[in-house]
Short mmCIF file of C-alpha atoms in Angstrom, two decimals:
data_model
loop_
_atom_site.label_atom_id
_atom_site.label_comp_id
_atom_site.label_asym_id
_atom_site.label_seq_id
_atom_site.Cartn_x
_atom_site.Cartn_y
_atom_site.Cartn_z
CA LEU A 1 -4.72 -4.44 -12.46
CA ASP A 2 -8.49 -5.32 -11.92
CA PRO A 3 -10.62 -2.95 -13.94
CA ASN A 4 -13.94 -4.74 -12.91
CA GLN A 5 -13.41 -4.68 -9.04
CA LYS A 6 -15.36 -2.70 -7.39
CA LEU A 7 -13.84 0.30 -5.32
CA THR A 8 -15.54 1.65 -2.64
CA VAL A 9 -14.44 5.32 -1.46
CA THR A 10 -14.86 6.54 1.98
CA GLY A 11 -13.94 9.66 4.05
CA GLU A 12 -12.49 13.34 3.37
CA PRO A 13 -9.50 12.87 0.56
CA GLY A 14 -6.21 13.28 2.18
CA LYS A 15 -7.24 13.11 5.74
CA PRO A 16 -6.95 10.59 8.67
CA GLY A 17 -9.90 7.70 7.97
CA HIS A 18 -10.41 8.36 4.06
CA LYS A 19 -10.53 4.77 3.12
CA GLN A 20 -10.93 3.15 0.06
CA ALA A 21 -11.86 -0.63 -0.33
CA TRP A 22 -11.80 -3.19 -3.29
CA ASP A 23 -13.28 -6.47 -4.32
CA GLY A 24 -12.34 -8.34 -6.97
CA SER A 25 -11.14 -11.49 -9.08
CA ILE A 26 -7.73 -10.40 -9.56
CA ASN A 27 -6.58 -8.25 -6.24
CA GLY A 28 -9.04 -10.03 -3.96
CA LYS A 29 -10.55 -7.97 -1.12
CA GLY A 30 -9.00 -5.72 1.43
CA SER A 31 -8.79 -1.71 2.24
CA MET A 32 -6.54 0.96 2.49
CA THR A 33 -6.82 3.82 5.07
CA ILE A 34 -5.20 6.77 6.23
CA ASP A 35 -3.80 6.79 9.31
CA SER A 36 -1.84 10.07 9.63
CA ALA A 37 -0.94 12.83 7.30
CA GLU A 38 1.10 16.11 6.93
CA SER A 39 1.04 17.92 3.64
CA ASN A 40 3.82 18.04 1.96
CA VAL A 41 5.57 15.34 3.85
CA TYR A 42 3.97 12.30 4.19
CA VAL A 43 0.92 10.23 4.01
CA LYS A 44 0.52 6.84 6.62
CA MET A 45 -1.71 4.27 5.43
CA ASN A 46 -3.21 0.95 7.15
CA LEU A 47 -3.23 -1.60 4.42
CA VAL A 48 -5.64 -4.82 5.20
CA PHE A 49 -5.81 -7.45 2.75
CA ASP A 50 -8.89 -9.76 3.83
CA GLU A 51 -8.95 -12.46 0.69
CA PRO A 52 -6.97 -14.29 -0.81
CA HIS A 53 -4.78 -13.86 1.69
CA PRO A 54 -5.29 -12.06 4.81
CA MET A 55 -2.45 -9.50 6.10
CA VAL A 56 -2.34 -6.53 7.91
CA ALA A 57 0.36 -4.06 6.75
CA THR A 58 1.45 -0.42 7.29
CA SER A 59 2.59 1.77 3.93
CA LYS A 60 4.16 5.24 4.24
CA ILE A 61 5.25 7.57 1.39
CA GLU A 62 7.54 10.38 2.57
CA LEU A 63 8.22 13.36 0.46
CA LYS A 64 11.84 15.01 1.11
CA ALA A 65 12.34 18.16 -0.88
CA SER A 66 15.81 19.12 -2.04
CA GLY A 67 16.25 22.31 -4.54
CA ASN A 68 13.68 22.09 -7.11
CA GLN A 69 13.30 17.99 -7.10
CA THR A 70 11.25 15.87 -4.57
CA THR A 71 12.37 12.13 -3.60
CA VAL A 72 9.82 10.10 -3.03
CA ILE A 73 10.29 7.37 -0.32
CA TRP A 74 7.58 4.91 -0.29
CA HIS A 75 7.98 2.27 2.73
CA ASN A 76 5.66 -1.32 3.61
CA GLU A 77 6.15 -3.03 6.44
CA GLY A 78 3.92 -5.91 8.16
CA ALA A 79 4.15 -9.19 10.08
CA LEU A 80 4.84 -12.48 7.68
CA ASP A 81 3.55 -15.68 9.81
CA TYR A 82 6.40 -18.20 10.33
CA PRO A 83 7.74 -19.86 8.69
CA ILE A 84 6.12 -20.16 5.14
CA GLY A 85 5.08 -16.51 5.15
CA ARG A 86 8.44 -15.45 5.77
CA ILE A 87 9.64 -17.76 2.96
CA PHE A 88 6.93 -16.09 0.97
CA GLY A 89 8.38 -12.64 1.97
CA LEU A 90 12.01 -13.41 0.24
CA PHE A 91 10.28 -13.04 -2.87
CA LEU A 92 7.62 -10.08 -2.17
CA ASP A 93 10.13 -7.70 -4.42
CA SER A 94 10.15 -9.63 -7.53
CA MET A 95 6.42 -10.16 -7.36
CA LEU A 96 5.27 -6.72 -6.52
CA GLY A 97 8.49 -4.57 -7.39
CA LYS A 98 6.95 -3.84 -11.11
CA ASP A 99 3.89 -2.69 -9.60
CA PHE A 100 5.48 -0.31 -7.10
CA GLU A 101 7.83 0.96 -9.96
CA ALA A 102 4.49 1.54 -11.93
CA GLY A 103 3.07 3.11 -9.44
CA LEU A 104 5.91 5.39 -8.38
CA SER A 105 6.46 6.37 -12.20
CA LYS A 106 3.00 8.08 -12.45
CA LEU A 107 4.05 10.27 -9.73
#
């Protein structure tokens, strides 16, 4: 979403510790680090949003093979502060759903 943001990538791709950090005017500042992964099964990542709204979350992408097709399941979870964060949480799907769909369609 932000072609001018600064990206920094460290670590071995696909392995625990592989990290992508971003800093830009649209997406803010944060990072995503692989926590664990099993080839062709799942990848679990720690997400840290530093700015503009600090938050820590976990994201997991699972692959479920069925014949000649693969189902992709994308989980995200994190704690939302009470009460404002939880009210904000009610709108997350409408705010981020399009971005998730766009990401899944690029697989």
